[in-house]
Amino acid sequence: MKLSRPARRATLVVHVVGAAGWLGLTLGLLALALTAITTQSPAVVEAAVRSMKIFTDWLVIPLALITLLSGLPLSLGTPWGLAKHRWVYTKFWLTLATTAASAFALRPGVNDSAATVAAGNPITDPSGLIAGPIVSLSAYVFMTVISVLKPWGLTRRGRKQRERKQRGQKQRGQEQRGQKQRGSADKQRASAHKRVDAEDVRQTA
């Protein structure tokens, strides 16, 4: 099923907004995590971690799902396809993996840190607080780069589909040439019949 032009544009806007929001949110989480592990003020640490908890509880998963679910119709409903081009295929699986990591690793880690800080205890493992935003940011930047550059060409399935399409186009072209040749031959026969009829008329006269 192919998307109409208005539907494709609307879905593209949603996808770009979701991806940009996800990227910006990850930058914010990274800044807050750096603040939490470098400051000497317990109040600043608590404020930073609580802010990270709000972001991960309310924004990370919705933006991830918006990006993932809007990307599916953009690939399936356009000539790009989901498994035809390597960059689309890679971006899809990377988006899916990053969404899962955000739900099952990033969010629980931030919640644990928030509970630790709320209990008045210091964060003993700062790497657990900052690793998630760093990995997520690296993945988002990589996906943005391949979305712009579109590298690596076609997948094996994409090459097979292109070959079938080329064979079909070649066959249709041969059929069209054959039809033109038959039409030209019919015209030549009709013209010959007309000349013969004209000669018969002149001889009869």
PDB file of C-alpha atoms in Angstrom:
ATOM      1  CA  MET A   1       0.000   0.000   0.000  1.00  0.00           C
ATOM      2  CA  LYS A   2       1.439   3.330  -1.097  1.00  0.00           C
ATOM      3  CA  LEU A   3       0.884   6.516   0.847  1.00  0.00           C
ATOM      4  CA  SER A   4      -0.699   9.440  -0.910  1.00  0.00           C
ATOM      5  CA  ARG A   5       1.367  12.587  -1.162  1.00  0.00           C
ATOM      6  CA  PRO A   6      -0.477  14.467   1.639  1.00  0.00           C
ATOM      7  CA  ALA A   7      -0.317  11.409   3.910  1.00  0.00           C
ATOM      8  CA  ARG A   8       3.371  10.949   3.182  1.00  0.00           C
ATOM      9  CA  ARG A   9       4.128  14.578   3.989  1.00  0.00           C
ATOM     10  CA  ALA A  10       2.117  14.500   7.207  1.00  0.00           C
ATOM     11  CA  THR A  11       3.791  11.278   8.342  1.00  0.00           C
ATOM     12  CA  LEU A  12       7.207  12.701   7.478  1.00  0.00           C
ATOM     13  CA  VAL A  13       6.529  15.804   9.585  1.00  0.00           C
ATOM     14  CA  VAL A  14       5.491  13.639  12.544  1.00  0.00           C
ATOM     15  CA  HIS A  15       8.575  11.449  12.113  1.00  0.00           C
ATOM     16  CA  VAL A  16      11.000  14.364  11.920  1.00  0.00           C
ATOM     17  CA  VAL A  17       9.415  16.133  14.906  1.00  0.00           C
ATOM     18  CA  GLY A  18       9.526  12.946  16.965  1.00  0.00           C
ATOM     19  CA  ALA A  19      13.133  12.177  16.031  1.00  0.00           C
ATOM     20  CA  ALA A  20      14.261  15.748  16.692  1.00  0.00           C
ATOM     21  CA  GLY A  21      12.472  15.780  20.037  1.00  0.00           C
ATOM     22  CA  TRP A  22      14.050  12.434  20.962  1.00  0.00           C
ATOM     23  CA  LEU A  23      17.503  13.730  20.073  1.00  0.00           C
ATOM     24  CA  GLY A  24      17.008  16.978  22.005  1.00  0.00           C
ATOM     25  CA  LEU A  25      15.661  15.107  25.015  1.00  0.00           C
ATOM     26  CA  THR A  26      18.721  12.848  25.011  1.00  0.00           C
ATOM     27  CA  LEU A  27      21.006  15.878  24.977  1.00  0.00           C
ATOM     28  CA  GLY A  28      19.098  17.250  27.954  1.00  0.00           C
ATOM     29  CA  LEU A  29      19.449  13.948  29.819  1.00  0.00           C
ATOM     30  CA  LEU A  30      23.182  13.912  29.113  1.00  0.00           C
ATOM     31  CA  ALA A  31      23.567  17.473  30.422  1.00  0.00           C
ATOM     32  CA  LEU A  32      21.627  16.622  33.578  1.00  0.00           C
ATOM     33  CA  ALA A  33      23.627  13.431  34.134  1.00  0.00           C
ATOM     34  CA  LEU A  34      26.908  15.319  33.776  1.00  0.00           C
ATOM     35  CA  THR A  35      25.659  17.902  36.253  1.00  0.00           C
ATOM     36  CA  ALA A  36      24.638  15.214  38.733  1.00  0.00           C
ATOM     37  CA  ILE A  37      27.995  13.414  38.711  1.00  0.00           C
ATOM     38  CA  THR A  38      30.248  16.488  38.679  1.00  0.00           C
ATOM     39  CA  THR A  39      28.597  18.805  41.194  1.00  0.00           C
ATOM     40  CA  GLN A  40      29.428  18.760  44.898  1.00  0.00           C
ATOM     41  CA  SER A  41      26.021  20.050  45.938  1.00  0.00           C
ATOM     42  CA  PRO A  42      23.552  17.368  47.109  1.00  0.00           C
ATOM     43  CA  ALA A  43      20.660  19.697  46.309  1.00  0.00           C
ATOM     44  CA  VAL A  44      21.824  20.108  42.692  1.00  0.00           C
ATOM     45  CA  VAL A  45      22.325  16.348  42.370  1.00  0.00           C
ATOM     46  CA  GLU A  46      18.811  15.689  43.597  1.00  0.00           C
ATOM     47  CA  ALA A  47      17.324  18.341  41.303  1.00  0.00           C
ATOM     48  CA  ALA A  48      19.187  16.975  38.266  1.00  0.00           C
ATOM     49  CA  VAL A  49      18.205  13.367  38.936  1.00  0.00           C
ATOM     50  CA  ARG A  50      14.587  14.287  39.624  1.00  0.00           C
ATOM     51  CA  SER A  51      14.495  16.183  36.319  1.00  0.00           C
ATOM     52  CA  MET A  52      15.908  13.138  34.524  1.00  0.00           C
ATOM     53  CA  LYS A  53      13.195  11.002  36.097  1.00  0.00           C
ATOM     54  CA  ILE A  54      10.477  13.329  34.822  1.00  0.00           C
ATOM     55  CA  PHE A  55      11.932  13.217  31.304  1.00  0.00           C
ATOM     56  CA  THR A  56      12.269   9.429  31.245  1.00  0.00           C
ATOM     57  CA  ASP A  57       8.849   8.827  32.816  1.00  0.00           C
ATOM     58  CA  TRP A  58       6.865  11.169  30.578  1.00  0.00           C
ATOM     59  CA  LEU A  59       8.774  11.947  27.387  1.00  0.00           C
ATOM     60  CA  VAL A  60      11.322   9.305  26.365  1.00  0.00           C
ATOM     61  CA  ILE A  61       8.952   6.413  25.617  1.00  0.00           C
ATOM     62  CA  PRO A  62       6.266   8.489  23.806  1.00  0.00           C
ATOM     63  CA  LEU A  63       8.865  10.163  21.575  1.00  0.00           C
ATOM     64  CA  ALA A  64      10.527   6.816  20.889  1.00  0.00           C
ATOM     65  CA  LEU A  65       7.213   5.239  19.892  1.00  0.00           C
ATOM     66  CA  ILE A  66       6.269   8.223  17.722  1.00  0.00           C
ATOM     67  CA  THR A  67       9.572   7.941  15.871  1.00  0.00           C
ATOM     68  CA  LEU A  68       9.309   4.174  15.460  1.00  0.00           C
ATOM     69  CA  LEU A  69       5.636   4.004  14.461  1.00  0.00           C
ATOM     70  CA  SER A  70       5.844   6.929  12.022  1.00  0.00           C
ATOM     71  CA  GLY A  71       8.930   5.415  10.408  1.00  0.00           C
ATOM     72  CA  LEU A  72       7.118   2.184   9.529  1.00  0.00           C
ATOM     73  CA  PRO A  73       4.530   3.707   7.131  1.00  0.00           C
ATOM     74  CA  LEU A  74       7.243   5.954   5.659  1.00  0.00           C
ATOM     75  CA  SER A  75       9.215   2.864   4.690  1.00  0.00           C
ATOM     76  CA  LEU A  76       6.385   0.478   3.824  1.00  0.00           C
ATOM     77  CA  GLY A  77       4.265   3.086   2.040  1.00  0.00           C
ATOM     78  CA  THR A  78       7.014   4.627  -0.115  1.00  0.00           C
ATOM     79  CA  PRO A  79       9.445   3.289  -2.754  1.00  0.00           C
ATOM     80  CA  TRP A  80      12.179   3.074  -0.090  1.00  0.00           C
ATOM     81  CA  GLY A  81      10.667  -0.038   1.453  1.00  0.00           C
ATOM     82  CA  LEU A  82      11.557  -1.539   4.829  1.00  0.00           C
ATOM     83  CA  ALA A  83      14.030  -4.196   3.633  1.00  0.00           C
ATOM     84  CA  LYS A  84      15.085  -2.859   0.216  1.00  0.00           C
ATOM     85  CA  HIS A  85      17.811  -0.428   1.255  1.00  0.00           C
ATOM     86  CA  ARG A  86      20.485  -1.191   3.824  1.00  0.00           C
ATOM     87  CA  TRP A  87      20.287   2.199   5.535  1.00  0.00           C
ATOM     88  CA  VAL A  88      16.508   1.912   6.059  1.00  0.00           C
ATOM     89  CA  TYR A  89      16.847  -1.641   7.371  1.00  0.00           C
ATOM     90  CA  THR A  90      19.672  -0.636   9.721  1.00  0.00           C
ATOM     91  CA  LYS A  91      17.834   2.433  10.978  1.00  0.00           C
ATOM     92  CA  PHE A  92      14.668   0.457  11.696  1.00  0.00           C
ATOM     93  CA  TRP A  93      16.389  -2.176  13.822  1.00  0.00           C
ATOM     94  CA  LEU A  94      18.522   0.426  15.567  1.00  0.00           C
ATOM     95  CA  THR A  95      15.433   2.492  16.383  1.00  0.00           C
ATOM     96  CA  LEU A  96      13.690  -0.616  17.708  1.00  0.00           C
ATOM     97  CA  ALA A  97      16.711  -1.553  19.836  1.00  0.00           C
ATOM     98  CA  THR A  98      17.078   1.991  21.185  1.00  0.00           C
ATOM     99  CA  THR A  99      13.378   2.119  22.063  1.00  0.00           C
ATOM    100  CA  ALA A 100      13.679  -1.150  23.959  1.00  0.00           C
ATOM    101  CA  ALA A 101      16.843   0.046  25.732  1.00  0.00           C
ATOM    102  CA  SER A 102      15.112   3.278  26.746  1.00  0.00           C
ATOM    103  CA  ALA A 103      12.187   1.350  28.225  1.00  0.00           C
ATOM    104  CA  PHE A 104      14.064  -1.460  29.935  1.00  0.00           C
ATOM    105  CA  ALA A 105      17.463   0.046  30.789  1.00  0.00           C
ATOM    106  CA  LEU A 106      17.537   3.855  30.715  1.00  0.00           C
ATOM    107  CA  ARG A 107      14.266   4.471  32.537  1.00  0.00           C
ATOM    108  CA  PRO A 108      14.801   1.889  35.325  1.00  0.00           C
ATOM    109  CA  GLY A 109      18.357   3.154  35.859  1.00  0.00           C
ATOM    110  CA  VAL A 110      17.217   6.738  36.260  1.00  0.00           C
ATOM    111  CA  ASN A 111      14.400   5.647  38.578  1.00  0.00           C
ATOM    112  CA  ASP A 112      16.873   3.754  40.769  1.00  0.00           C
ATOM    113  CA  SER A 113      19.153   6.796  40.953  1.00  0.00           C
ATOM    114  CA  ALA A 114      16.178   9.017  41.816  1.00  0.00           C
ATOM    115  CA  ALA A 115      15.158   6.648  44.609  1.00  0.00           C
ATOM    116  CA  THR A 116      18.736   6.625  45.926  1.00  0.00           C
ATOM    117  CA  VAL A 117      18.939  10.421  45.969  1.00  0.00           C
ATOM    118  CA  ALA A 118      15.473  10.757  47.486  1.00  0.00           C
ATOM    119  CA  ALA A 119      16.570   8.508  50.346  1.00  0.00           C
ATOM    120  CA  GLY A 120      19.430  10.891  51.069  1.00  0.00           C
ATOM    121  CA  ASN A 121      22.150   8.556  49.822  1.00  0.00           C
ATOM    122  CA  PRO A 122      24.892   9.529  47.359  1.00  0.00           C
ATOM    123  CA  ILE A 123      25.085   8.022  43.881  1.00  0.00           C
ATOM    124  CA  THR A 124      27.750   5.347  44.145  1.00  0.00           C
ATOM    125  CA  ASP A 125      27.819   4.345  40.463  1.00  0.00           C
ATOM    126  CA  PRO A 126      27.718   7.465  38.270  1.00  0.00           C
ATOM    127  CA  SER A 127      28.481   5.433  35.132  1.00  0.00           C
ATOM    128  CA  GLY A 128      25.025   3.877  35.354  1.00  0.00           C
ATOM    129  CA  LEU A 129      23.485   7.348  35.251  1.00  0.00           C
ATOM    130  CA  ILE A 130      25.432   8.663  32.277  1.00  0.00           C
ATOM    131  CA  ALA A 131      25.930   5.523  30.165  1.00  0.00           C
ATOM    132  CA  GLY A 132      22.331   5.454  28.932  1.00  0.00           C
ATOM    133  CA  PRO A 133      22.263   9.018  27.554  1.00  0.00           C
ATOM    134  CA  ILE A 134      25.683   8.551  25.918  1.00  0.00           C
ATOM    135  CA  VAL A 135      24.657   5.322  24.151  1.00  0.00           C
ATOM    136  CA  SER A 136      21.311   6.796  23.122  1.00  0.00           C
ATOM    137  CA  LEU A 137      22.868   9.992  21.803  1.00  0.00           C
ATOM    138  CA  SER A 138      25.438   8.032  19.787  1.00  0.00           C
ATOM    139  CA  ALA A 139      22.674   5.928  18.245  1.00  0.00           C
ATOM    140  CA  TYR A 140      20.528   8.960  17.364  1.00  0.00           C
ATOM    141  CA  VAL A 141      23.432  10.833  15.771  1.00  0.00           C
ATOM    142  CA  PHE A 142      24.326   7.741  13.748  1.00  0.00           C
ATOM    143  CA  MET A 143      20.717   7.325  12.574  1.00  0.00           C
ATOM    144  CA  THR A 144      20.570  10.995  11.610  1.00  0.00           C
ATOM    145  CA  VAL A 145      23.760  10.660   9.564  1.00  0.00           C
ATOM    146  CA  ILE A 146      22.578   7.596   7.618  1.00  0.00           C
ATOM    147  CA  SER A 147      19.173   9.235   7.043  1.00  0.00           C
ATOM    148  CA  VAL A 148      20.932  12.128   5.315  1.00  0.00           C
ATOM    149  CA  LEU A 149      23.651  10.201   3.457  1.00  0.00           C
ATOM    150  CA  LYS A 150      21.602   7.049   2.645  1.00  0.00           C
ATOM    151  CA  PRO A 151      24.680   4.803   2.293  1.00  0.00           C
ATOM    152  CA  TRP A 152      25.345   1.116   1.434  1.00  0.00           C
ATOM    153  CA  GLY A 153      22.950   0.621  -1.468  1.00  0.00           C
ATOM    154  CA  LEU A 154      20.368  -2.146  -1.797  1.00  0.00           C
ATOM    155  CA  THR A 155      19.906  -5.259   0.293  1.00  0.00           C
ATOM    156  CA  ARG A 156      19.794  -8.701  -1.350  1.00  0.00           C
ATOM    157  CA  ARG A 157      16.007  -8.520  -1.356  1.00  0.00           C
ATOM    158  CA  GLY A 158      16.131  -5.030  -2.853  1.00  0.00           C
ATOM    159  CA  ARG A 159      18.435  -6.214  -5.662  1.00  0.00           C
ATOM    160  CA  LYS A 160      16.101  -9.098  -6.466  1.00  0.00           C
ATOM    161  CA  GLN A 161      13.099  -6.771  -6.581  1.00  0.00           C
ATOM    162  CA  ARG A 162      14.982  -4.368  -8.859  1.00  0.00           C
ATOM    163  CA  GLU A 163      15.971  -7.211 -11.190  1.00  0.00           C
ATOM    164  CA  ARG A 164      12.366  -8.420 -11.393  1.00  0.00           C
ATOM    165  CA  LYS A 165      11.205  -4.892 -12.118  1.00  0.00           C
ATOM    166  CA  GLN A 166      13.833  -4.465 -14.837  1.00  0.00           C
ATOM    167  CA  ARG A 167      12.845  -7.787 -16.431  1.00  0.00           C
ATOM    168  CA  GLY A 168       9.207  -6.750 -16.355  1.00  0.00           C
ATOM    169  CA  GLN A 169      10.006  -3.392 -17.953  1.00  0.00           C
ATOM    170  CA  LYS A 170      12.122  -5.102 -20.620  1.00  0.00           C
ATOM    171  CA  GLN A 171       9.349  -7.556 -21.386  1.00  0.00           C
ATOM    172  CA  ARG A 172       6.769  -4.777 -21.640  1.00  0.00           C
ATOM    173  CA  GLY A 173       9.107  -2.840 -23.920  1.00  0.00           C
ATOM    174  CA  GLN A 174       9.498  -5.858 -26.193  1.00  0.00           C
ATOM    175  CA  GLU A 175       5.729  -6.337 -26.275  1.00  0.00           C
ATOM    176  CA  GLN A 176       5.214  -2.684 -27.159  1.00  0.00           C
ATOM    177  CA  ARG A 177       7.816  -2.882 -29.941  1.00  0.00           C
ATOM    178  CA  GLY A 178       6.152  -6.028 -31.238  1.00  0.00           C
ATOM    179  CA  GLN A 179       2.777  -4.282 -31.264  1.00  0.00           C
ATOM    180  CA  LYS A 180       4.268  -1.323 -33.139  1.00  0.00           C
ATOM    181  CA  GLN A 181       5.881  -3.642 -35.686  1.00  0.00           C
ATOM    182  CA  ARG A 182       2.611  -5.520 -36.224  1.00  0.00           C
ATOM    183  CA  GLY A 183       0.770  -2.228 -36.579  1.00  0.00           C
ATOM    184  CA  SER A 184       3.324  -1.033 -39.121  1.00  0.00           C
ATOM    185  CA  ALA A 185       3.027  -4.284 -41.062  1.00  0.00           C
ATOM    186  CA  ASP A 186      -0.770  -3.987 -41.063  1.00  0.00           C
ATOM    187  CA  LYS A 187      -0.506  -0.443 -42.402  1.00  0.00           C
ATOM    188  CA  GLN A 188       1.861  -1.602 -45.158  1.00  0.00           C
ATOM    189  CA  ARG A 189      -0.507  -4.394 -46.163  1.00  0.00           C
ATOM    190  CA  ALA A 190      -3.450  -2.005 -46.154  1.00  0.00           C
ATOM    191  CA  SER A 191      -1.490   0.442 -48.334  1.00  0.00           C
ATOM    192  CA  ALA A 192      -0.551  -2.365 -50.735  1.00  0.00           C
ATOM    193  CA  HIS A 193      -4.190  -3.439 -50.997  1.00  0.00           C
ATOM    194  CA  LYS A 194      -5.176   0.139 -51.765  1.00  0.00           C
ATOM    195  CA  ARG A 195      -2.603   0.356 -54.579  1.00  0.00           C
ATOM    196  CA  VAL A 196      -3.809  -2.931 -56.026  1.00  0.00           C
ATOM    197  CA  ASP A 197      -7.418  -1.780 -55.895  1.00  0.00           C
ATOM    198  CA  ALA A 198      -6.459   1.490 -57.584  1.00  0.00           C
ATOM    199  CA  GLU A 199      -4.655  -0.361 -60.394  1.00  0.00           C
ATOM    200  CA  ASP A 200      -7.685  -2.657 -60.859  1.00  0.00           C
ATOM    201  CA  VAL A 201      -9.922   0.390 -61.140  1.00  0.00           C
ATOM    202  CA  ARG A 202      -7.638   1.983 -63.756  1.00  0.00           C
ATOM    203  CA  GLN A 203      -7.464  -1.234 -65.811  1.00  0.00           C
ATOM    204  CA  THR A 204     -11.202  -1.651 -65.665  1.00  0.00           C
ATOM    205  CA  ALA A 205     -11.686   1.922 -66.810  1.00  0.00           C
TER     206      ALA A 205
END
